[in-house]
Tab-separated table of C-alpha atoms and ligand atoms in Angstrom:
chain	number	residue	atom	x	y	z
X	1	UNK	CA	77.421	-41.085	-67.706
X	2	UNK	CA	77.198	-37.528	-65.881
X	3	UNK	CA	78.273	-37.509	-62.620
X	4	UNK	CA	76.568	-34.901	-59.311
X	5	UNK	CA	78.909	-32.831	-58.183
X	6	UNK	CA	79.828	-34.929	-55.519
X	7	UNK	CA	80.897	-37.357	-57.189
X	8	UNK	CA	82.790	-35.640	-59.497
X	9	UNK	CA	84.818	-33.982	-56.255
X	10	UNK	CA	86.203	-37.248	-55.615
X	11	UNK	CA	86.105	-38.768	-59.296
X	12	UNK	CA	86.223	-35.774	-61.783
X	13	UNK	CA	88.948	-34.844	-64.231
X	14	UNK	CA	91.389	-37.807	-64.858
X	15	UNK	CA	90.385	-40.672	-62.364
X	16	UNK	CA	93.540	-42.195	-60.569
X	17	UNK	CA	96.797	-43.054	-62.626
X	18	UNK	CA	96.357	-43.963	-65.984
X	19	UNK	CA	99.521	-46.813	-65.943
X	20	UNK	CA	99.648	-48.041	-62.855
X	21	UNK	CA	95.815	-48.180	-61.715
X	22	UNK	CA	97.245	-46.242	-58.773
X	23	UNK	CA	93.748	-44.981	-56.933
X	24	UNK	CA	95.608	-41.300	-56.835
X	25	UNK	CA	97.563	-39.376	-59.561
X	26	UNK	CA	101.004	-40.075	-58.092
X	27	UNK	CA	103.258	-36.318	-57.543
X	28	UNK	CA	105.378	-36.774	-60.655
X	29	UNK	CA	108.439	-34.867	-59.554
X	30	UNK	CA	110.406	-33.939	-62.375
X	31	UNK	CA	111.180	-31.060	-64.633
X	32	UNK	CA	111.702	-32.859	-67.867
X	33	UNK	CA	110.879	-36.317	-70.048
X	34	UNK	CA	112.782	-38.768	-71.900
X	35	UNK	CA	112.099	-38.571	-75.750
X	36	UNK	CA	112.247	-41.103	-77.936
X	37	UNK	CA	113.677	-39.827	-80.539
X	38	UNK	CA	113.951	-36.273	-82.436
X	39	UNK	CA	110.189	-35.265	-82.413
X	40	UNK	CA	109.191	-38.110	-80.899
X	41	UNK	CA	107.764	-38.136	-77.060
X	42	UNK	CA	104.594	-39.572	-74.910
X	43	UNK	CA	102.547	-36.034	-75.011
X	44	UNK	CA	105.162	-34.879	-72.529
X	45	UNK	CA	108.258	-32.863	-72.804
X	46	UNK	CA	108.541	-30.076	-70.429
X	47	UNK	CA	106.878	-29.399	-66.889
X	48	UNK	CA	106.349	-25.685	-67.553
X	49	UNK	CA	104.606	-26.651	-70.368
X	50	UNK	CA	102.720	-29.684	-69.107
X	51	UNK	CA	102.762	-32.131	-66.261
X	52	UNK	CA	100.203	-34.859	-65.582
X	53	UNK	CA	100.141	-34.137	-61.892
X	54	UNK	CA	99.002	-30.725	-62.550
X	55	UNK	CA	97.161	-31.901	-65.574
X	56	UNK	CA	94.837	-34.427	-63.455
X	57	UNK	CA	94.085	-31.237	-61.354
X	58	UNK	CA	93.536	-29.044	-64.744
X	59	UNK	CA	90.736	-31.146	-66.041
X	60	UNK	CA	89.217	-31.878	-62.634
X	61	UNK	CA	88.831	-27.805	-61.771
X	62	UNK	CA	87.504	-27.448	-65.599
X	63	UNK	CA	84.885	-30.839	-64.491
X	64	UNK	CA	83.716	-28.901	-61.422
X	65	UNK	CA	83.212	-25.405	-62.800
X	66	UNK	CA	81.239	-27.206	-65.828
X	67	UNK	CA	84.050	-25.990	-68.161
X	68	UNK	CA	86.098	-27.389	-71.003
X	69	UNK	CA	89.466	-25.880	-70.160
X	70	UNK	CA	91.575	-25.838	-66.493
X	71	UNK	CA	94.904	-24.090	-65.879
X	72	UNK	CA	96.432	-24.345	-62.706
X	73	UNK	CA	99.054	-21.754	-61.337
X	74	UNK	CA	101.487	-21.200	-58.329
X	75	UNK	CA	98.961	-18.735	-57.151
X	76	UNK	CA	95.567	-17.014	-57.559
X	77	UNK	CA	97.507	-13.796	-58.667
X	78	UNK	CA	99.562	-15.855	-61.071
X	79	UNK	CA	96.185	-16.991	-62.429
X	80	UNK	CA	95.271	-13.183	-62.767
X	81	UNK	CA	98.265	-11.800	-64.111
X	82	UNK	CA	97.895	-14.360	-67.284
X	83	UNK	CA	94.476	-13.485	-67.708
X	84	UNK	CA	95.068	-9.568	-67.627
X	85	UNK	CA	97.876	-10.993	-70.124
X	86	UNK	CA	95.235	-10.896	-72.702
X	87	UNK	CA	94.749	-7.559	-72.849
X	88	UNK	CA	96.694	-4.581	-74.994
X	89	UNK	CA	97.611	-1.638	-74.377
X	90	UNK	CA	95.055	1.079	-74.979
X	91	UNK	CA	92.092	-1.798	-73.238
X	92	UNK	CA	90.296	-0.619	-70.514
X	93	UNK	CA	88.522	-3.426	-67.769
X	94	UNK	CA	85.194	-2.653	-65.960
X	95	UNK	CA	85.926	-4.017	-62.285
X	96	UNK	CA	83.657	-4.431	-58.917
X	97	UNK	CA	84.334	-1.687	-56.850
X	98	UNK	CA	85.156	-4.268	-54.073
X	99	UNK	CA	87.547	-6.936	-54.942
X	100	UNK	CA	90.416	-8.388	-53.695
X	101	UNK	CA	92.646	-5.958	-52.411
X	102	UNK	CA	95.830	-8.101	-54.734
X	103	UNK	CA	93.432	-7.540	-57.800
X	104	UNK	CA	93.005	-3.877	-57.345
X	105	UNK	CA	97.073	-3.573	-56.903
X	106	UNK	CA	98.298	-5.389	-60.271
X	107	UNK	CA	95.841	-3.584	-61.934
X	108	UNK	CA	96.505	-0.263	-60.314
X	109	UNK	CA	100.479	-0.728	-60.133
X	110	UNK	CA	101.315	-3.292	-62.592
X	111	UNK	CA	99.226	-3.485	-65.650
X	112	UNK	CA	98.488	0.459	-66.142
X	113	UNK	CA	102.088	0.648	-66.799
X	114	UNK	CA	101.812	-1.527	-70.262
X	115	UNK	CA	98.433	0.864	-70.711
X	116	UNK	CA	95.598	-1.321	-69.546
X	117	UNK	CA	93.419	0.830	-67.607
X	118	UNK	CA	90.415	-0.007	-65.670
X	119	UNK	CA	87.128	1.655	-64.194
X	120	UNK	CA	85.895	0.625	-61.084
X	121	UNK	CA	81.780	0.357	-61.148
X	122	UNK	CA	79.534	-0.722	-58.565
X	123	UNK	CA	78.678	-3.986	-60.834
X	124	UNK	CA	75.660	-5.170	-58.351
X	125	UNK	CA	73.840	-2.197	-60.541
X	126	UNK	CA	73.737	-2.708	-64.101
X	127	UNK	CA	72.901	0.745	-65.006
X	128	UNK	CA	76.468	1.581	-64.016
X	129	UNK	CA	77.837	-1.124	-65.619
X	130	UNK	CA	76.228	-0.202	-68.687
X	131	UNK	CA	76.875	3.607	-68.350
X	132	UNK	CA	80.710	2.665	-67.879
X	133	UNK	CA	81.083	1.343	-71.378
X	134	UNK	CA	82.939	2.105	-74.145
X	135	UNK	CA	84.870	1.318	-77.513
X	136	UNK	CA	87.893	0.682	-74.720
X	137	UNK	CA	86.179	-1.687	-72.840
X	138	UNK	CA	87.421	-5.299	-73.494
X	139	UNK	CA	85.922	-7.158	-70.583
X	140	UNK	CA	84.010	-6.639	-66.681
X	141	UNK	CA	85.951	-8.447	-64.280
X	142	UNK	CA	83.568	-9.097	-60.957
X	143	UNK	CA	83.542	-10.727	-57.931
X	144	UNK	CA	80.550	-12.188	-56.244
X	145	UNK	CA	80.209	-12.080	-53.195
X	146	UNK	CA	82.887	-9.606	-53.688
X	147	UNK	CA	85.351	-8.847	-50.854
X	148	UNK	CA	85.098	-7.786	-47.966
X	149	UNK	CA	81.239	-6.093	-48.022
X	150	UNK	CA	80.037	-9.594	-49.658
X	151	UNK	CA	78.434	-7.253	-52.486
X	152	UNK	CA	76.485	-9.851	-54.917
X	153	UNK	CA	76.447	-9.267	-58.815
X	154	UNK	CA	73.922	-10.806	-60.818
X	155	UNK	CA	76.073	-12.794	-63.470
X	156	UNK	CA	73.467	-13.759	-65.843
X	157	UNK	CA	72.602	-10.058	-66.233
X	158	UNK	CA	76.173	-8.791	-66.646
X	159	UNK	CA	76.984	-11.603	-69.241
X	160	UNK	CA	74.029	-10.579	-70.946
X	161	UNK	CA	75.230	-7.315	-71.424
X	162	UNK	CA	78.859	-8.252	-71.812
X	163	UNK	CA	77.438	-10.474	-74.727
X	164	UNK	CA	75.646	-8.062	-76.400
X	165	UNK	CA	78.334	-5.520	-76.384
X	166	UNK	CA	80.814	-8.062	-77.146
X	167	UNK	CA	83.195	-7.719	-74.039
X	168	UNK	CA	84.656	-10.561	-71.908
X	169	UNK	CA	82.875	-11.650	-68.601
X	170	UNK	CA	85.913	-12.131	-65.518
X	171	UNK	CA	84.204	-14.022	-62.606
X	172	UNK	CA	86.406	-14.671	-59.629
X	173	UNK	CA	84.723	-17.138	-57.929
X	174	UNK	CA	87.147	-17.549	-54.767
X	175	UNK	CA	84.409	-17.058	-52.389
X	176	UNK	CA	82.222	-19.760	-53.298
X	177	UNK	CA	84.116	-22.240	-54.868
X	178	UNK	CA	82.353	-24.279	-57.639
X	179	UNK	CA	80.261	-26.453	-55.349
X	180	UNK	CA	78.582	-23.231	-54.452
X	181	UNK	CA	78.031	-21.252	-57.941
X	182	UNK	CA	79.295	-22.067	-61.703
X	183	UNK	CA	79.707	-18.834	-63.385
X	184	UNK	CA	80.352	-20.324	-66.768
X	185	UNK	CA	76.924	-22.126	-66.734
X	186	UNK	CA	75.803	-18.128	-65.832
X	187	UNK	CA	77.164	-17.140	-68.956
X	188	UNK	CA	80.763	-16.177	-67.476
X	189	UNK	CA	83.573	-16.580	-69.785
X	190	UNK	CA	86.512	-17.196	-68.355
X	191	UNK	CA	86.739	-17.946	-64.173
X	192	UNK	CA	89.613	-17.280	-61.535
X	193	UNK	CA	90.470	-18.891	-58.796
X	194	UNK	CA	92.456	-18.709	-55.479
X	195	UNK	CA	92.684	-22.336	-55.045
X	196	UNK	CA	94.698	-20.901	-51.541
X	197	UNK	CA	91.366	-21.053	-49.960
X	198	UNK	CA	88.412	-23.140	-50.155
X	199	UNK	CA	89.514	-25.357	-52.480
X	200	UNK	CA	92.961	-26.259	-51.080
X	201	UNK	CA	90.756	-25.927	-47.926
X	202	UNK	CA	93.767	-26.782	-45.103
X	203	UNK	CA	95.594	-22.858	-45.420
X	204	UNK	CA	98.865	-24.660	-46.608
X	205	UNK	CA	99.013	-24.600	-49.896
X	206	UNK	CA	98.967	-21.344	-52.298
X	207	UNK	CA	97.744	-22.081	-55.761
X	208	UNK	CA	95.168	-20.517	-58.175
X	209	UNK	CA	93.008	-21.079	-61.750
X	210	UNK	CA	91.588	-19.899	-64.527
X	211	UNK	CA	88.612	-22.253	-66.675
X	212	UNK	CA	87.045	-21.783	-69.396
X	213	UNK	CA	84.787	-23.225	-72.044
X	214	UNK	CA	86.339	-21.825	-75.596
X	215	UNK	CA	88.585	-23.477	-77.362
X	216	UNK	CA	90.491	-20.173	-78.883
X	217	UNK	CA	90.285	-18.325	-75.401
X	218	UNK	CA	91.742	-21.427	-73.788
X	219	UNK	CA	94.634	-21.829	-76.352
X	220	UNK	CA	95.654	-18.419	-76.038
X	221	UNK	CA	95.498	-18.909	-71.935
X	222	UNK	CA	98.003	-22.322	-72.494
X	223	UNK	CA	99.908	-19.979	-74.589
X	224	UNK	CA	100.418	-17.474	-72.067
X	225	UNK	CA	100.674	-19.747	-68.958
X	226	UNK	CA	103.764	-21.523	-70.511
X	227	UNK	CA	105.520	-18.028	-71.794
X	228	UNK	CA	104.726	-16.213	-69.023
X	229	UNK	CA	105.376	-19.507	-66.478
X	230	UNK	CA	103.468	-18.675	-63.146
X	231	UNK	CA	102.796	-22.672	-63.226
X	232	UNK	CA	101.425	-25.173	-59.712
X	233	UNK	CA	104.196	-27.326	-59.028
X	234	UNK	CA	103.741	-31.057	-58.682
X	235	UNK	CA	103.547	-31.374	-55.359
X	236	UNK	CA	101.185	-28.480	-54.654
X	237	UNK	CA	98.846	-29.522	-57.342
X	238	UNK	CA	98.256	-33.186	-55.547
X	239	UNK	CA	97.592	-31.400	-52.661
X	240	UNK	CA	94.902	-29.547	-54.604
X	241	UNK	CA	93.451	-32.678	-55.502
X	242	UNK	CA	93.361	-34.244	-52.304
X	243	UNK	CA	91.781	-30.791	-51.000
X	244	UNK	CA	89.515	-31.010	-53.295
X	245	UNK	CA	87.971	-34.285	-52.732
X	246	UNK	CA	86.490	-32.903	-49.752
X	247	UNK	CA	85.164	-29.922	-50.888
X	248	UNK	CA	81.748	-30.842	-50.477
X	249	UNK	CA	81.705	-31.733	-46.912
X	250	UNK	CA	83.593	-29.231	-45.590
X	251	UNK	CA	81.651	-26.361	-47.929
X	252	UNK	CA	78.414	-28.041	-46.433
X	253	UNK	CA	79.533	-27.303	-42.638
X	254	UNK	CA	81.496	-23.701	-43.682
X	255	UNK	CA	77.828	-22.951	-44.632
X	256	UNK	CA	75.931	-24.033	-41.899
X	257	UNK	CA	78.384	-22.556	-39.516
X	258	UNK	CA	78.433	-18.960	-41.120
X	259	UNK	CA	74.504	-18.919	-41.886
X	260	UNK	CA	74.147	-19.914	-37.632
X	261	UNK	CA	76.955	-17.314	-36.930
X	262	UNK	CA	75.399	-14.603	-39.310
X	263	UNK	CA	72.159	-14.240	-37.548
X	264	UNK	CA	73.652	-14.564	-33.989
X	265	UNK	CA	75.852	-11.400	-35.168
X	266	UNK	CA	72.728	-9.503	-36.400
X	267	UNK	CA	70.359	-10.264	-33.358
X	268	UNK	CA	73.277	-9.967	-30.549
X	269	UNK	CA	72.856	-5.953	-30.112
X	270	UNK	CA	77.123	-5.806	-30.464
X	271	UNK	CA	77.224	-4.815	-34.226
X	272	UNK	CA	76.015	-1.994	-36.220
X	273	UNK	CA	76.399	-3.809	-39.325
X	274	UNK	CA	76.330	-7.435	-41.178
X	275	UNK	CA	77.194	-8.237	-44.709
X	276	UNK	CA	76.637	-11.702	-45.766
X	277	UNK	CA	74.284	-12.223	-48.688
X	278	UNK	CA	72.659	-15.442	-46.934
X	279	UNK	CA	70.801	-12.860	-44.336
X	280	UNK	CA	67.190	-12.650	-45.691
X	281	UNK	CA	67.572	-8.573	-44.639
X	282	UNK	CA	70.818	-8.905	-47.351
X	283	UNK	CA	70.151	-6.531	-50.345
X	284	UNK	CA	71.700	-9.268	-52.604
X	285	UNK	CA	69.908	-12.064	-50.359
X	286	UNK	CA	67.418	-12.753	-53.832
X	287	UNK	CA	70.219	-12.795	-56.254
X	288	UNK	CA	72.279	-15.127	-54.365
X	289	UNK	CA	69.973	-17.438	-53.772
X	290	UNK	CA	68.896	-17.241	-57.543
X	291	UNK	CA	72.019	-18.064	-58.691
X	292	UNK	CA	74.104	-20.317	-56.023
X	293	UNK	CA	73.733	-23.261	-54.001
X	294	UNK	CA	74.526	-21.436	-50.683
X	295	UNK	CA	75.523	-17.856	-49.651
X	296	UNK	CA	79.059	-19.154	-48.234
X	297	UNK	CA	81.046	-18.648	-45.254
X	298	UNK	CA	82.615	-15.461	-45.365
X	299	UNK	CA	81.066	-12.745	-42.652
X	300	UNK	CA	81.461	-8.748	-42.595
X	301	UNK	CA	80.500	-6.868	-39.531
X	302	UNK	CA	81.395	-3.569	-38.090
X	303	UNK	CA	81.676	-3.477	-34.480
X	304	UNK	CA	79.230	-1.206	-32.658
X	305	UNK	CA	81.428	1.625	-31.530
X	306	UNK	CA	80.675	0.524	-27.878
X	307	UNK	CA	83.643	-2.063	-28.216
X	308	UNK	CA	87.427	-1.257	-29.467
X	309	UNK	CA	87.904	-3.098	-32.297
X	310	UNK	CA	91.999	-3.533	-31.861
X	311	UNK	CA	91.271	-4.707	-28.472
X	312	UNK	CA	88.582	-7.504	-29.655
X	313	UNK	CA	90.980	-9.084	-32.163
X	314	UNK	CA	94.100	-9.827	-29.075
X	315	UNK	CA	91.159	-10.780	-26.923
X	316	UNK	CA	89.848	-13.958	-29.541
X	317	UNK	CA	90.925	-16.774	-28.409
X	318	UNK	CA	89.670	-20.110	-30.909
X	319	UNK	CA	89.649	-17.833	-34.040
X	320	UNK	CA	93.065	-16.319	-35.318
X	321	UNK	CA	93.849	-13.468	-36.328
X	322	UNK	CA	95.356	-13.690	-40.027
X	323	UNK	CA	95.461	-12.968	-43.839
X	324	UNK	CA	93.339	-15.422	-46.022
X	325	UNK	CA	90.175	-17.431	-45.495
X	326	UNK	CA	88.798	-20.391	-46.525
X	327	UNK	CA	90.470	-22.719	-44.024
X	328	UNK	CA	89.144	-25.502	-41.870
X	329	UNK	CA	89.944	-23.235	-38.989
X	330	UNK	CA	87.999	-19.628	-38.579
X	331	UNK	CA	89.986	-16.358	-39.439
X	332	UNK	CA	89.558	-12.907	-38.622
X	333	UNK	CA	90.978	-10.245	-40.603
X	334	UNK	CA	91.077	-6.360	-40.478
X	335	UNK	CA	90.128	-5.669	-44.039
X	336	UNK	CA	91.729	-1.811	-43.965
X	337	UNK	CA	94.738	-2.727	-42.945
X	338	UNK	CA	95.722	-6.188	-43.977
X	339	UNK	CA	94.012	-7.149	-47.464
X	340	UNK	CA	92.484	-3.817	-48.500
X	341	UNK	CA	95.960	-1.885	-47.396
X	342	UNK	CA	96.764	-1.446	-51.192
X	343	UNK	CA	93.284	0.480	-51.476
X	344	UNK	CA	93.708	4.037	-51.702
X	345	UNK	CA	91.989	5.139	-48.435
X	346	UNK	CA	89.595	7.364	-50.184
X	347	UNK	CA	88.334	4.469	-52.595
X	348	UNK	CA	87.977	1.906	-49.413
X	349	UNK	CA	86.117	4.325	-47.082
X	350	UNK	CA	84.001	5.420	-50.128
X	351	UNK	CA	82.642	2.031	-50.769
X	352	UNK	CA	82.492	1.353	-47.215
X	353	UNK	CA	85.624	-0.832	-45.979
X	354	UNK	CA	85.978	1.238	-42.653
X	355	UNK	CA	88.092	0.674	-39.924
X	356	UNK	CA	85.640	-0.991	-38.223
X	357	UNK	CA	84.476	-3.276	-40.403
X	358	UNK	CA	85.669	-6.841	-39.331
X	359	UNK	CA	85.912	-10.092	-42.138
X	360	UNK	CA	85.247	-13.073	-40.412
X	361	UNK	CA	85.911	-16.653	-42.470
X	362	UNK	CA	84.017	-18.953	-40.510
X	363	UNK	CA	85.749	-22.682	-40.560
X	364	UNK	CA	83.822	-25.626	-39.656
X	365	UNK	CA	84.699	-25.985	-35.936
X	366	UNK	CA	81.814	-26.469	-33.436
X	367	UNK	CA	79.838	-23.502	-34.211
X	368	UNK	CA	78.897	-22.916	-30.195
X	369	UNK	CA	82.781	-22.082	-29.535
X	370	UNK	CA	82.869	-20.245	-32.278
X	371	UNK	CA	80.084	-18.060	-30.908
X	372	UNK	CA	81.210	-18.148	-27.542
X	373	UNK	CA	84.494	-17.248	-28.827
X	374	UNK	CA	82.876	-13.703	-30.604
X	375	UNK	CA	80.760	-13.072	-27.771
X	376	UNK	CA	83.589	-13.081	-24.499
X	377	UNK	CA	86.472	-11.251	-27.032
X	378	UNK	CA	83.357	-8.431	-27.921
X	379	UNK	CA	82.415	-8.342	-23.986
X	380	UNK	CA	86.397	-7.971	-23.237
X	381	UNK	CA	86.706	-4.615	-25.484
X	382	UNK	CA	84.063	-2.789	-24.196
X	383	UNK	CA	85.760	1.214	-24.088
X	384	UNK	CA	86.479	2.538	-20.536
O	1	PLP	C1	93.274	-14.657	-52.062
O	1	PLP	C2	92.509	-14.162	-53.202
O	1	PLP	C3	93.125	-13.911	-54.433
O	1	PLP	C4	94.609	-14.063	-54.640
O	1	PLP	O1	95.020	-15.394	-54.531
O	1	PLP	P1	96.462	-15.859	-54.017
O	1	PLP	O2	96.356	-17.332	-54.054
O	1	PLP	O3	96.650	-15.287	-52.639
O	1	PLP	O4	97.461	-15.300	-54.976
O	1	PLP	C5	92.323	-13.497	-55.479
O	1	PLP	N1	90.993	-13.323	-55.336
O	1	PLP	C6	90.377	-13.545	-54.154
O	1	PLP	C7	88.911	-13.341	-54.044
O	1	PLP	C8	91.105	-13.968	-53.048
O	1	PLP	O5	90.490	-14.169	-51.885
């Protein structure tokens, strides 16, 4: 029987433990396991390698994202740095010319110095995308909404064209989780994850993933994750789970919340800009709605230049001020300086992460003190 994605949230992947009936998959703690003789084990021998904590999670990420194949990792940029970990020297990647500011750095800093190089394209136009490539392309590597302008790529028209010219499709789908939007089902083939945000949901656990649907792409990917050993640890990945299991709910009210807060922003006369995809005025409003189930929470604005922006972030009061997004609770962050830092300042301004702009992850408090909260810190930083 197929399950809604609902239910799979709460029963996907493997369903409780397997020998004691245990309703959840207990945190098995330990590095290593008995054998029973040379050669001879229960399908488990080391927990870099495998652990069925972590493996309950694996197939329950790979269940949601309408995959074959999870991997989980410490991280989302241990999830990234095995998947550029397919790549040789001499490859070149097509990325989104906004993405996570982490992204751009391993790629800029890390990876170029083994000779992977990488071309960033404004992927929301496939013109560019197919302008930008070449016998050294191996694979496009988007974002969608990508961060922090909330830029939408169509995925079914980039995997068309990463078919045809036989390149990999990268989809990081951080920002809307797979309750929102399944890339693979798009076309995608392989997805990343920061399970750090909405999936862990709580901001206390770091984690991240990569699915996928082939069986050589995924063997290679197993390969790498155990030689290159960014793994989740036991612990982190129950907390996963139990995140997890409430996905649905929480995504529901992140949505509601942001879609309310979105068109406050626009009609309050205090910003000069909004980015978030799920405003009909949106210039990736059709695409998003074409191919996800919501146009999530995260929010972009740039303060009109009436109000001090430095002055409006000590003056919040509900919403923090931090790194990260995703949480229960609402964030602010100063894209610029805090997650776009490793940007080269003419890339960032070019594509239009100002100083200005604000990124706003709306959590699923009541949404009136969230607005009340915007509107007194705004009023507080009017310039004298
Ligand atoms: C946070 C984030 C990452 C990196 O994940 P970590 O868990 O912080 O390593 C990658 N992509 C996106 C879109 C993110 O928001």
């Amino acid at each position: 029987m197929s399950y809604k994605k609902n239910s799979i949230l709460i029963h996907g992947g493997i369903d409780g433990d397997v020998t004691t009936g245990a309703v959840n998959v207990p945190v098995y703690q330990t590095s290593t396991y008995k054998q029973d003789g040379l050669g001879k084990n229960r399908g488990w021998e080391y927990s870099r390698t495998g652990n069925p904590t972590r493996a309950a999670l694996e197939s329950l990420i790979a269940d949601l994202e309408e995959g074959k194949y999870g991997l989980a990792f410490a991280s989302g940029l241990a999830a990234i740095n095995t998947v550029l970990s397919l790549f040789h020297s001499g490859d070149k990647l097509i990325v989104s010319d906004n993405i996570y500011g982490g992204t751009f750095r391993i790629l800029d800093n890390v990876f170029s110095h083994f000779g992977i190089t990488y071309k960033i394209v404004n992927t929301s136009h496939i013109d560019e995308v197919i302008t930008a490539l070449d016998e050294d392309v191996k694979a496009i590597y988007i974002e969608t909404p990508a961060n922090p302008l909330l830029t939408v790529t169509d995925i079914e028209e980039v995997a068309k064209v990463a078919k045809e010219n036989g390149k990999i499709l990268i989809v990081d789908n951080t920002f809307l989780t797979p309750y929102l939007q399944r890339p693979l089902s798009l076309g995608a083939d392989i997805v990343i994850h920061s399970g750090t945000k909405y999936l862990g949901g709580h901001s206390d656990t770091i984690s991240g993933f990569v699915v996928v649907k082939d069986k050589a792409l995924a063997d290679r990917l197993y390969y790498l994750q155990n030689a290159i050993g960014g793994v989740l640890a036991p612990w982190d990945s129950f907390l996963m789970i139990r995140g997890i299991k409430t996905l649905g709910v929480r995504m529901d009210r992140h949505v509601e919340n942001a879609g309310r807060i979105a068109q406050w922003l626009q009609k309050s006369g205090y910003v000069s800009k909004v980015y978030y995809p799920g405003l009909k005025s949106d210039p990736g409003y059709e695409v998003q709605k074409k191919q996800a189930d919501g146009a999530g929470a995260m929010i972009s604005f740039v303060l009109d230049e009436k109000y001090d922006y430095k002055v409006f972030f000590e003056k919040l009061q509900l919403i923090m001020l931090a790194e990260s997004l995703g949480g229960v609770e609402s964030l602010v962050c100063h894209p610029a300086t805090m997650t776009h830092a490793a940007i080269p300042e003419e890339i960032r301004k070019s594509v239009g992460i100002v100083d200005e702009l604000i990124r706003l992850s709306v959590g699923i408090e009541d949404v009136d003190d969230l607005i009340e909260d915007l509107k007194q810190a705004i009023e507080a930083s009017v310039r004298r």
